[in-house]
Amino acid sequence: TMARQPGIELACLTSYTIAGLPAERHYPYAVRAKIDFRAISMVRKAVKDFRPDVLHPFYGRPLASSVLATRCMKGAPPIVAVRAMERVPSLRDISELITYLHPSVRAFACESSAVIDALVKGGIPRERCAPIYFCAPPVPRHTDGRERLVAAGVPRDAF
């Protein structure tokens, strides 16, 4: 896990403890809604205390808390959001404006290439997106499986 890798200092905002993470690096966090003032203050306190290089929220509610907590903060860390939905973000959706479409979100860790394509359709520059596949190795894209069938010994005239 990241907590055990040399050279990495990790702090977590969670509602539970994480094995291997020292108590001084665990910040309490609870969120009830997309805009939750208590959660926003928890993130703000953790950022001021720990002074992280990067904030990496894993879904919409913590992302909204991170964006709102670091708004107008001097030296605020960049935010790298995780995105797993293939839905195109919309400027007409206010919740997208304070999360995935907010300018303080500098990069996106995307579950798949399809997620990246959806973000690009929503106006996010492709160079700000990277596929992570949630630790699964990427599967190469194949437009036609016939080459693989031939390589497996299936004669070309069989299809």
Short mmCIF file of N, CA and C in Angstrom, two decimals:
data_model
loop_
_atom_site.label_atom_id
_atom_site.label_comp_id
_atom_site.label_asym_id
_atom_site.label_seq_id
_atom_site.Cartn_x
_atom_site.Cartn_y
_atom_site.Cartn_z
N THR A 1 0.83 -1.18 0.00
CA THR A 1 0.00 0.00 0.00
C THR A 1 0.88 1.25 0.00
N MET A 2 0.28 2.36 -0.34
CA MET A 2 1.02 3.62 -0.40
C MET A 2 1.60 4.01 0.94
N ALA A 3 0.90 3.69 2.03
CA ALA A 3 1.36 4.10 3.36
C ALA A 3 2.69 3.46 3.72
N ARG A 4 3.04 2.35 3.08
CA ARG A 4 4.28 1.65 3.40
C ARG A 4 5.42 1.96 2.43
N GLN A 5 5.17 2.73 1.39
CA GLN A 5 6.22 3.02 0.41
C GLN A 5 7.14 4.11 0.93
N PRO A 6 8.46 3.93 0.75
CA PRO A 6 9.40 4.95 1.24
C PRO A 6 9.25 6.25 0.44
N GLY A 7 9.41 7.35 1.14
CA GLY A 7 9.37 8.65 0.48
C GLY A 7 7.98 9.21 0.28
N ILE A 8 6.95 8.48 0.66
CA ILE A 8 5.58 8.97 0.51
C ILE A 8 4.98 9.19 1.88
N GLU A 9 4.53 10.41 2.12
CA GLU A 9 3.80 10.71 3.35
C GLU A 9 2.33 10.78 2.96
N LEU A 10 1.54 10.00 3.60
CA LEU A 10 0.14 9.89 3.26
C LEU A 10 -0.72 10.33 4.43
N ALA A 11 -1.72 11.11 4.14
CA ALA A 11 -2.72 11.47 5.14
C ALA A 11 -4.07 11.15 4.54
N CYS A 12 -4.99 10.71 5.34
CA CYS A 12 -6.30 10.34 4.83
C CYS A 12 -7.40 11.01 5.64
N LEU A 13 -8.41 11.45 4.93
CA LEU A 13 -9.63 11.94 5.55
C LEU A 13 -10.65 10.82 5.37
N THR A 14 -10.91 10.10 6.42
CA THR A 14 -11.84 8.97 6.33
C THR A 14 -12.66 8.87 7.61
N SER A 15 -13.73 8.13 7.50
CA SER A 15 -14.56 7.89 8.68
C SER A 15 -14.11 6.63 9.41
N TYR A 16 -13.02 6.01 8.96
CA TYR A 16 -12.51 4.80 9.60
C TYR A 16 -10.98 4.87 9.63
N THR A 17 -10.34 4.04 10.45
CA THR A 17 -8.88 4.04 10.53
C THR A 17 -8.32 3.12 9.45
N ILE A 18 -7.10 3.41 9.04
CA ILE A 18 -6.45 2.65 7.99
C ILE A 18 -5.22 1.98 8.59
N ALA A 19 -5.12 0.66 8.44
CA ALA A 19 -3.98 -0.08 8.98
C ALA A 19 -2.68 0.44 8.37
N GLY A 20 -1.68 0.65 9.21
CA GLY A 20 -0.38 1.11 8.74
C GLY A 20 -0.25 2.62 8.65
N LEU A 21 -1.32 3.34 8.85
CA LEU A 21 -1.27 4.80 8.78
C LEU A 21 -1.20 5.35 10.20
N PRO A 22 -0.15 6.12 10.52
CA PRO A 22 -0.05 6.65 11.88
C PRO A 22 -1.25 7.52 12.25
N ALA A 23 -1.58 7.54 13.51
CA ALA A 23 -2.75 8.29 13.99
C ALA A 23 -2.68 9.77 13.64
N GLU A 24 -1.47 10.35 13.65
CA GLU A 24 -1.35 11.78 13.33
C GLU A 24 -1.60 12.08 11.85
N ARG A 25 -1.69 11.06 11.04
CA ARG A 25 -1.97 11.24 9.61
C ARG A 25 -3.42 10.88 9.27
N HIS A 26 -4.20 10.60 10.26
CA HIS A 26 -5.61 10.26 10.05
C HIS A 26 -6.45 11.44 10.49
N TYR A 27 -7.20 12.00 9.56
CA TYR A 27 -8.08 13.12 9.86
C TYR A 27 -9.52 12.65 9.76
N PRO A 28 -10.34 12.94 10.76
CA PRO A 28 -11.73 12.50 10.70
C PRO A 28 -12.47 13.22 9.58
N TYR A 29 -13.35 12.49 8.95
CA TYR A 29 -14.10 13.07 7.83
C TYR A 29 -15.44 12.36 7.72
N ALA A 30 -16.47 13.12 7.54
CA ALA A 30 -17.81 12.58 7.30
C ALA A 30 -18.53 13.58 6.40
N VAL A 31 -19.22 13.08 5.42
CA VAL A 31 -19.93 13.94 4.49
C VAL A 31 -21.35 13.42 4.32
N ARG A 32 -22.31 14.35 4.36
CA ARG A 32 -23.71 13.95 4.24
C ARG A 32 -24.34 14.41 2.93
N ALA A 33 -23.75 15.43 2.31
CA ALA A 33 -24.33 15.98 1.09
C ALA A 33 -23.22 16.56 0.24
N LYS A 34 -23.54 16.92 -1.00
CA LYS A 34 -22.54 17.49 -1.91
C LYS A 34 -21.95 18.77 -1.31
N ILE A 35 -22.80 19.62 -0.73
CA ILE A 35 -22.31 20.80 -0.03
C ILE A 35 -22.61 20.60 1.45
N ASP A 36 -21.57 20.26 2.19
CA ASP A 36 -21.68 19.95 3.61
C ASP A 36 -20.64 20.80 4.33
N PHE A 37 -21.08 21.84 5.04
CA PHE A 37 -20.16 22.79 5.66
C PHE A 37 -19.25 22.14 6.68
N ARG A 38 -19.74 21.14 7.38
CA ARG A 38 -18.90 20.43 8.36
C ARG A 38 -17.77 19.68 7.63
N ALA A 39 -18.10 19.01 6.54
CA ALA A 39 -17.08 18.28 5.77
C ALA A 39 -16.07 19.26 5.15
N ILE A 40 -16.56 20.38 4.66
CA ILE A 40 -15.67 21.39 4.07
C ILE A 40 -14.68 21.89 5.11
N SER A 41 -15.15 22.15 6.34
CA SER A 41 -14.24 22.62 7.39
C SER A 41 -13.24 21.53 7.79
N MET A 42 -13.66 20.26 7.74
CA MET A 42 -12.74 19.16 8.05
C MET A 42 -11.61 19.09 7.02
N VAL A 43 -11.97 19.24 5.75
CA VAL A 43 -10.95 19.21 4.69
C VAL A 43 -10.02 20.41 4.84
N ARG A 44 -10.59 21.57 5.08
CA ARG A 44 -9.78 22.80 5.21
C ARG A 44 -8.78 22.67 6.36
N LYS A 45 -9.23 22.13 7.50
CA LYS A 45 -8.33 21.94 8.64
C LYS A 45 -7.22 20.95 8.29
N ALA A 46 -7.56 19.86 7.65
CA ALA A 46 -6.56 18.86 7.28
C ALA A 46 -5.53 19.44 6.30
N VAL A 47 -5.98 20.22 5.34
CA VAL A 47 -5.07 20.83 4.37
C VAL A 47 -4.14 21.81 5.07
N LYS A 48 -4.66 22.61 5.98
CA LYS A 48 -3.81 23.57 6.71
C LYS A 48 -2.82 22.85 7.62
N ASP A 49 -3.24 21.77 8.28
CA ASP A 49 -2.36 21.04 9.20
C ASP A 49 -1.29 20.24 8.46
N PHE A 50 -1.70 19.49 7.45
CA PHE A 50 -0.79 18.55 6.78
C PHE A 50 -0.04 19.16 5.61
N ARG A 51 -0.62 20.17 4.98
CA ARG A 51 -0.04 20.84 3.82
C ARG A 51 0.36 19.85 2.74
N PRO A 52 -0.61 19.13 2.18
CA PRO A 52 -0.31 18.09 1.18
C PRO A 52 0.16 18.69 -0.15
N ASP A 53 0.86 17.87 -0.91
CA ASP A 53 1.27 18.27 -2.26
C ASP A 53 0.10 18.16 -3.22
N VAL A 54 -0.79 17.20 -2.96
CA VAL A 54 -1.92 16.92 -3.84
C VAL A 54 -3.11 16.48 -3.00
N LEU A 55 -4.30 16.88 -3.40
CA LEU A 55 -5.54 16.32 -2.83
C LEU A 55 -6.09 15.35 -3.87
N HIS A 56 -6.51 14.18 -3.41
CA HIS A 56 -6.96 13.14 -4.34
C HIS A 56 -8.29 12.53 -3.87
N PRO A 57 -9.38 13.30 -4.00
CA PRO A 57 -10.69 12.76 -3.58
C PRO A 57 -11.19 11.70 -4.57
N PHE A 58 -11.91 10.72 -4.05
CA PHE A 58 -12.29 9.57 -4.86
C PHE A 58 -13.71 9.58 -5.42
N TYR A 59 -14.55 10.49 -5.03
CA TYR A 59 -15.87 10.58 -5.65
C TYR A 59 -16.42 11.98 -5.44
N GLY A 60 -17.62 12.24 -5.95
CA GLY A 60 -18.16 13.58 -6.04
C GLY A 60 -18.28 14.37 -4.76
N ARG A 61 -18.77 13.77 -3.68
CA ARG A 61 -18.95 14.53 -2.44
C ARG A 61 -17.62 15.00 -1.84
N PRO A 62 -16.63 14.11 -1.68
CA PRO A 62 -15.34 14.61 -1.19
C PRO A 62 -14.67 15.58 -2.17
N LEU A 63 -14.93 15.41 -3.45
CA LEU A 63 -14.38 16.35 -4.43
C LEU A 63 -14.97 17.74 -4.22
N ALA A 64 -16.29 17.81 -4.03
CA ALA A 64 -16.93 19.10 -3.76
C ALA A 64 -16.37 19.71 -2.48
N SER A 65 -16.20 18.90 -1.45
CA SER A 65 -15.63 19.41 -0.19
C SER A 65 -14.22 19.93 -0.40
N SER A 66 -13.43 19.23 -1.19
CA SER A 66 -12.04 19.64 -1.45
C SER A 66 -11.99 20.94 -2.24
N VAL A 67 -12.83 21.04 -3.28
CA VAL A 67 -12.87 22.26 -4.09
C VAL A 67 -13.29 23.45 -3.24
N LEU A 68 -14.35 23.29 -2.48
CA LEU A 68 -14.87 24.41 -1.68
C LEU A 68 -13.96 24.76 -0.50
N ALA A 69 -13.29 23.76 0.07
CA ALA A 69 -12.40 24.00 1.20
C ALA A 69 -11.14 24.76 0.78
N THR A 70 -10.67 24.52 -0.43
CA THR A 70 -9.41 25.14 -0.86
C THR A 70 -9.64 26.41 -1.67
N ARG A 71 -10.88 26.77 -1.89
CA ARG A 71 -11.20 27.98 -2.64
C ARG A 71 -10.66 29.19 -1.88
N CYS A 72 -9.97 30.05 -2.56
CA CYS A 72 -9.37 31.27 -1.98
C CYS A 72 -8.27 30.99 -0.96
N MET A 73 -7.79 29.77 -0.88
CA MET A 73 -6.73 29.42 0.07
C MET A 73 -5.38 29.66 -0.60
N LYS A 74 -4.51 30.40 0.05
CA LYS A 74 -3.17 30.63 -0.49
C LYS A 74 -2.39 29.32 -0.48
N GLY A 75 -1.72 29.02 -1.58
CA GLY A 75 -0.92 27.81 -1.66
C GLY A 75 -1.73 26.53 -1.63
N ALA A 76 -2.97 26.60 -2.10
CA ALA A 76 -3.83 25.40 -2.10
C ALA A 76 -3.22 24.33 -3.00
N PRO A 77 -3.25 23.08 -2.57
CA PRO A 77 -2.68 22.01 -3.39
C PRO A 77 -3.57 21.74 -4.61
N PRO A 78 -2.98 21.25 -5.68
CA PRO A 78 -3.80 20.88 -6.83
C PRO A 78 -4.68 19.68 -6.49
N ILE A 79 -5.79 19.59 -7.16
CA ILE A 79 -6.73 18.49 -6.93
C ILE A 79 -6.68 17.55 -8.12
N VAL A 80 -6.52 16.26 -7.83
CA VAL A 80 -6.58 15.22 -8.85
C VAL A 80 -7.81 14.37 -8.52
N ALA A 81 -8.82 14.47 -9.36
CA ALA A 81 -10.08 13.77 -9.12
C ALA A 81 -10.08 12.39 -9.75
N VAL A 82 -10.80 11.49 -9.14
CA VAL A 82 -11.03 10.17 -9.73
C VAL A 82 -12.38 10.21 -10.41
N ARG A 83 -12.45 9.68 -11.61
CA ARG A 83 -13.73 9.64 -12.34
C ARG A 83 -13.92 8.23 -12.85
N ALA A 84 -15.07 7.65 -12.56
CA ALA A 84 -15.37 6.29 -13.00
C ALA A 84 -16.63 6.23 -13.86
N MET A 85 -17.33 7.36 -13.99
CA MET A 85 -18.57 7.37 -14.77
C MET A 85 -18.32 7.80 -16.21
N GLU A 86 -19.00 7.16 -17.12
CA GLU A 86 -18.87 7.52 -18.53
C GLU A 86 -19.81 8.65 -18.94
N ARG A 87 -20.52 9.21 -18.00
CA ARG A 87 -21.46 10.29 -18.29
C ARG A 87 -20.70 11.58 -18.60
N VAL A 88 -21.15 12.29 -19.62
CA VAL A 88 -20.53 13.55 -20.01
C VAL A 88 -20.90 14.63 -18.99
N PRO A 89 -19.91 15.32 -18.39
CA PRO A 89 -20.25 16.39 -17.45
C PRO A 89 -20.91 17.56 -18.18
N SER A 90 -21.87 18.18 -17.54
CA SER A 90 -22.66 19.24 -18.17
C SER A 90 -22.50 20.56 -17.43
N LEU A 91 -22.37 21.64 -18.20
CA LEU A 91 -22.31 22.98 -17.61
C LEU A 91 -23.65 23.39 -17.00
N ARG A 92 -24.72 22.70 -17.38
CA ARG A 92 -26.05 23.02 -16.84
C ARG A 92 -26.30 22.37 -15.48
N ASP A 93 -25.40 21.50 -15.05
CA ASP A 93 -25.54 20.81 -13.76
C ASP A 93 -24.65 21.51 -12.73
N ILE A 94 -25.26 22.20 -11.78
CA ILE A 94 -24.50 22.98 -10.79
C ILE A 94 -23.53 22.11 -10.00
N SER A 95 -23.90 20.86 -9.74
CA SER A 95 -23.00 20.00 -8.98
C SER A 95 -21.73 19.69 -9.77
N GLU A 96 -21.81 19.66 -11.09
CA GLU A 96 -20.62 19.44 -11.92
C GLU A 96 -19.70 20.67 -11.88
N LEU A 97 -20.30 21.86 -11.75
CA LEU A 97 -19.51 23.09 -11.72
C LEU A 97 -18.66 23.21 -10.47
N ILE A 98 -19.09 22.58 -9.37
CA ILE A 98 -18.29 22.64 -8.14
C ILE A 98 -17.49 21.36 -7.94
N THR A 99 -17.52 20.49 -8.94
CA THR A 99 -16.73 19.25 -8.83
C THR A 99 -15.86 19.10 -10.07
N TYR A 100 -16.30 18.26 -10.99
CA TYR A 100 -15.46 17.86 -12.12
C TYR A 100 -15.14 18.99 -13.10
N LEU A 101 -15.99 20.00 -13.21
CA LEU A 101 -15.73 21.10 -14.14
C LEU A 101 -15.09 22.31 -13.48
N HIS A 102 -14.78 22.22 -12.21
CA HIS A 102 -14.18 23.35 -11.50
C HIS A 102 -12.71 23.50 -11.91
N PRO A 103 -12.25 24.74 -12.12
CA PRO A 103 -10.87 24.95 -12.58
C PRO A 103 -9.78 24.50 -11.60
N SER A 104 -10.10 24.34 -10.33
CA SER A 104 -9.06 23.89 -9.38
C SER A 104 -8.78 22.40 -9.50
N VAL A 105 -9.63 21.67 -10.23
CA VAL A 105 -9.36 20.25 -10.49
C VAL A 105 -8.39 20.21 -11.67
N ARG A 106 -7.14 19.90 -11.37
CA ARG A 106 -6.09 20.01 -12.38
C ARG A 106 -5.93 18.78 -13.25
N ALA A 107 -6.30 17.60 -12.71
CA ALA A 107 -6.11 16.36 -13.46
C ALA A 107 -7.18 15.36 -13.04
N PHE A 108 -7.33 14.34 -13.89
CA PHE A 108 -8.33 13.30 -13.65
C PHE A 108 -7.69 11.93 -13.78
N ALA A 109 -7.88 11.10 -12.78
CA ALA A 109 -7.51 9.69 -12.85
C ALA A 109 -8.78 8.95 -13.27
N CYS A 110 -8.79 8.45 -14.48
CA CYS A 110 -10.01 7.88 -15.07
C CYS A 110 -9.97 6.36 -15.09
N GLU A 111 -11.12 5.76 -14.82
CA GLU A 111 -11.21 4.30 -14.77
C GLU A 111 -10.96 3.66 -16.12
N SER A 112 -11.27 4.35 -17.21
CA SER A 112 -11.12 3.75 -18.53
C SER A 112 -10.99 4.82 -19.59
N SER A 113 -10.68 4.39 -20.80
CA SER A 113 -10.61 5.30 -21.93
C SER A 113 -11.99 5.88 -22.24
N ALA A 114 -13.04 5.12 -22.01
CA ALA A 114 -14.40 5.61 -22.25
C ALA A 114 -14.72 6.78 -21.31
N VAL A 115 -14.23 6.74 -20.09
CA VAL A 115 -14.42 7.83 -19.14
C VAL A 115 -13.68 9.08 -19.64
N ILE A 116 -12.47 8.88 -20.13
CA ILE A 116 -11.71 10.01 -20.70
C ILE A 116 -12.47 10.63 -21.86
N ASP A 117 -13.00 9.80 -22.75
CA ASP A 117 -13.76 10.30 -23.90
C ASP A 117 -14.96 11.13 -23.45
N ALA A 118 -15.64 10.70 -22.40
CA ALA A 118 -16.80 11.45 -21.88
C ALA A 118 -16.36 12.80 -21.31
N LEU A 119 -15.25 12.82 -20.58
CA LEU A 119 -14.75 14.09 -20.03
C LEU A 119 -14.36 15.05 -21.15
N VAL A 120 -13.74 14.53 -22.19
CA VAL A 120 -13.35 15.37 -23.32
C VAL A 120 -14.57 15.95 -24.00
N LYS A 121 -15.62 15.13 -24.15
CA LYS A 121 -16.88 15.64 -24.73
C LYS A 121 -17.48 16.75 -23.86
N GLY A 122 -17.21 16.71 -22.57
CA GLY A 122 -17.71 17.72 -21.64
C GLY A 122 -16.83 18.96 -21.55
N GLY A 123 -15.74 18.98 -22.32
CA GLY A 123 -14.91 20.17 -22.36
C GLY A 123 -13.59 20.09 -21.60
N ILE A 124 -13.28 18.95 -21.01
CA ILE A 124 -12.02 18.78 -20.29
C ILE A 124 -10.92 18.44 -21.31
N PRO A 125 -9.80 19.14 -21.30
CA PRO A 125 -8.72 18.79 -22.23
C PRO A 125 -8.20 17.37 -21.98
N ARG A 126 -8.00 16.62 -23.04
CA ARG A 126 -7.55 15.22 -22.95
C ARG A 126 -6.24 15.09 -22.17
N GLU A 127 -5.35 16.08 -22.29
CA GLU A 127 -4.04 15.98 -21.61
C GLU A 127 -4.16 16.06 -20.09
N ARG A 128 -5.32 16.44 -19.58
CA ARG A 128 -5.52 16.47 -18.12
C ARG A 128 -6.09 15.15 -17.60
N CYS A 129 -6.29 14.17 -18.48
CA CYS A 129 -6.89 12.89 -18.11
C CYS A 129 -5.88 11.75 -18.30
N ALA A 130 -5.89 10.82 -17.36
CA ALA A 130 -5.03 9.64 -17.47
C ALA A 130 -5.81 8.41 -17.03
N PRO A 131 -5.70 7.32 -17.79
CA PRO A 131 -6.40 6.09 -17.38
C PRO A 131 -5.65 5.40 -16.25
N ILE A 132 -6.38 4.92 -15.26
CA ILE A 132 -5.75 4.19 -14.16
C ILE A 132 -6.24 2.75 -14.08
N TYR A 133 -7.40 2.46 -14.63
CA TYR A 133 -7.97 1.11 -14.67
C TYR A 133 -8.06 0.48 -13.29
N PHE A 134 -8.05 1.29 -12.23
CA PHE A 134 -8.12 0.80 -10.86
C PHE A 134 -7.19 -0.39 -10.63
N CYS A 135 -5.95 -0.20 -11.01
CA CYS A 135 -4.86 -1.15 -10.80
C CYS A 135 -4.94 -2.39 -11.68
N ALA A 136 -5.88 -2.47 -12.57
CA ALA A 136 -5.93 -3.58 -13.52
C ALA A 136 -5.10 -3.19 -14.73
N PRO A 137 -4.36 -4.14 -15.31
CA PRO A 137 -3.56 -3.77 -16.48
C PRO A 137 -4.47 -3.36 -17.64
N PRO A 138 -4.06 -2.35 -18.41
CA PRO A 138 -4.91 -1.92 -19.53
C PRO A 138 -5.02 -3.01 -20.59
N VAL A 139 -6.19 -3.09 -21.16
CA VAL A 139 -6.44 -4.05 -22.23
C VAL A 139 -6.28 -3.29 -23.55
N PRO A 140 -5.43 -3.80 -24.46
CA PRO A 140 -5.26 -3.08 -25.72
C PRO A 140 -6.55 -3.08 -26.53
N ARG A 141 -6.76 -1.96 -27.22
CA ARG A 141 -7.95 -1.86 -28.07
C ARG A 141 -7.74 -2.65 -29.35
N HIS A 142 -8.75 -3.39 -29.74
CA HIS A 142 -8.72 -4.12 -31.01
C HIS A 142 -9.96 -3.73 -31.79
N THR A 143 -9.75 -3.27 -33.01
CA THR A 143 -10.89 -2.89 -33.82
C THR A 143 -11.50 -4.12 -34.48
N ASP A 144 -10.66 -5.14 -34.69
CA ASP A 144 -11.14 -6.34 -35.34
C ASP A 144 -10.44 -7.53 -34.70
N GLY A 145 -11.18 -8.47 -34.19
CA GLY A 145 -10.60 -9.62 -33.52
C GLY A 145 -10.09 -10.69 -34.47
N ARG A 146 -10.20 -10.45 -35.77
CA ARG A 146 -9.81 -11.49 -36.73
C ARG A 146 -8.32 -11.81 -36.65
N GLU A 147 -7.47 -10.80 -36.45
CA GLU A 147 -6.03 -11.07 -36.35
C GLU A 147 -5.73 -11.99 -35.18
N ARG A 148 -6.43 -11.79 -34.10
CA ARG A 148 -6.23 -12.64 -32.93
C ARG A 148 -6.71 -14.06 -33.20
N LEU A 149 -7.81 -14.19 -33.95
CA LEU A 149 -8.29 -15.53 -34.28
C LEU A 149 -7.30 -16.26 -35.19
N VAL A 150 -6.73 -15.55 -36.16
CA VAL A 150 -5.73 -16.15 -37.05
C VAL A 150 -4.52 -16.57 -36.25
N ALA A 151 -4.08 -15.69 -35.32
CA ALA A 151 -2.94 -16.01 -34.47
C ALA A 151 -3.21 -17.23 -33.60
N ALA A 152 -4.48 -17.47 -33.28
CA ALA A 152 -4.86 -18.61 -32.45
C ALA A 152 -5.06 -19.87 -33.30
N GLY A 153 -4.85 -19.76 -34.64
CA GLY A 153 -4.94 -20.95 -35.48
C GLY A 153 -6.23 -21.12 -36.24
N VAL A 154 -7.13 -20.14 -36.19
CA VAL A 154 -8.39 -20.23 -36.93
C VAL A 154 -8.11 -19.78 -38.37
N PRO A 155 -8.47 -20.60 -39.36
CA PRO A 155 -8.20 -20.23 -40.76
C PRO A 155 -8.94 -18.96 -41.17
N ARG A 156 -8.33 -18.16 -42.04
CA ARG A 156 -8.93 -16.90 -42.50
C ARG A 156 -10.27 -17.12 -43.20
N ASP A 157 -10.41 -18.22 -43.89
CA ASP A 157 -11.67 -18.45 -44.62
C ASP A 157 -12.80 -18.94 -43.71
N ALA A 158 -12.53 -19.04 -42.41
CA ALA A 158 -13.58 -19.48 -41.48
C ALA A 158 -14.51 -18.34 -41.09
N PHE A 159 -14.15 -17.14 -41.46
CA PHE A 159 -15.02 -16.01 -41.12
C PHE A 159 -15.18 -15.08 -42.28
#
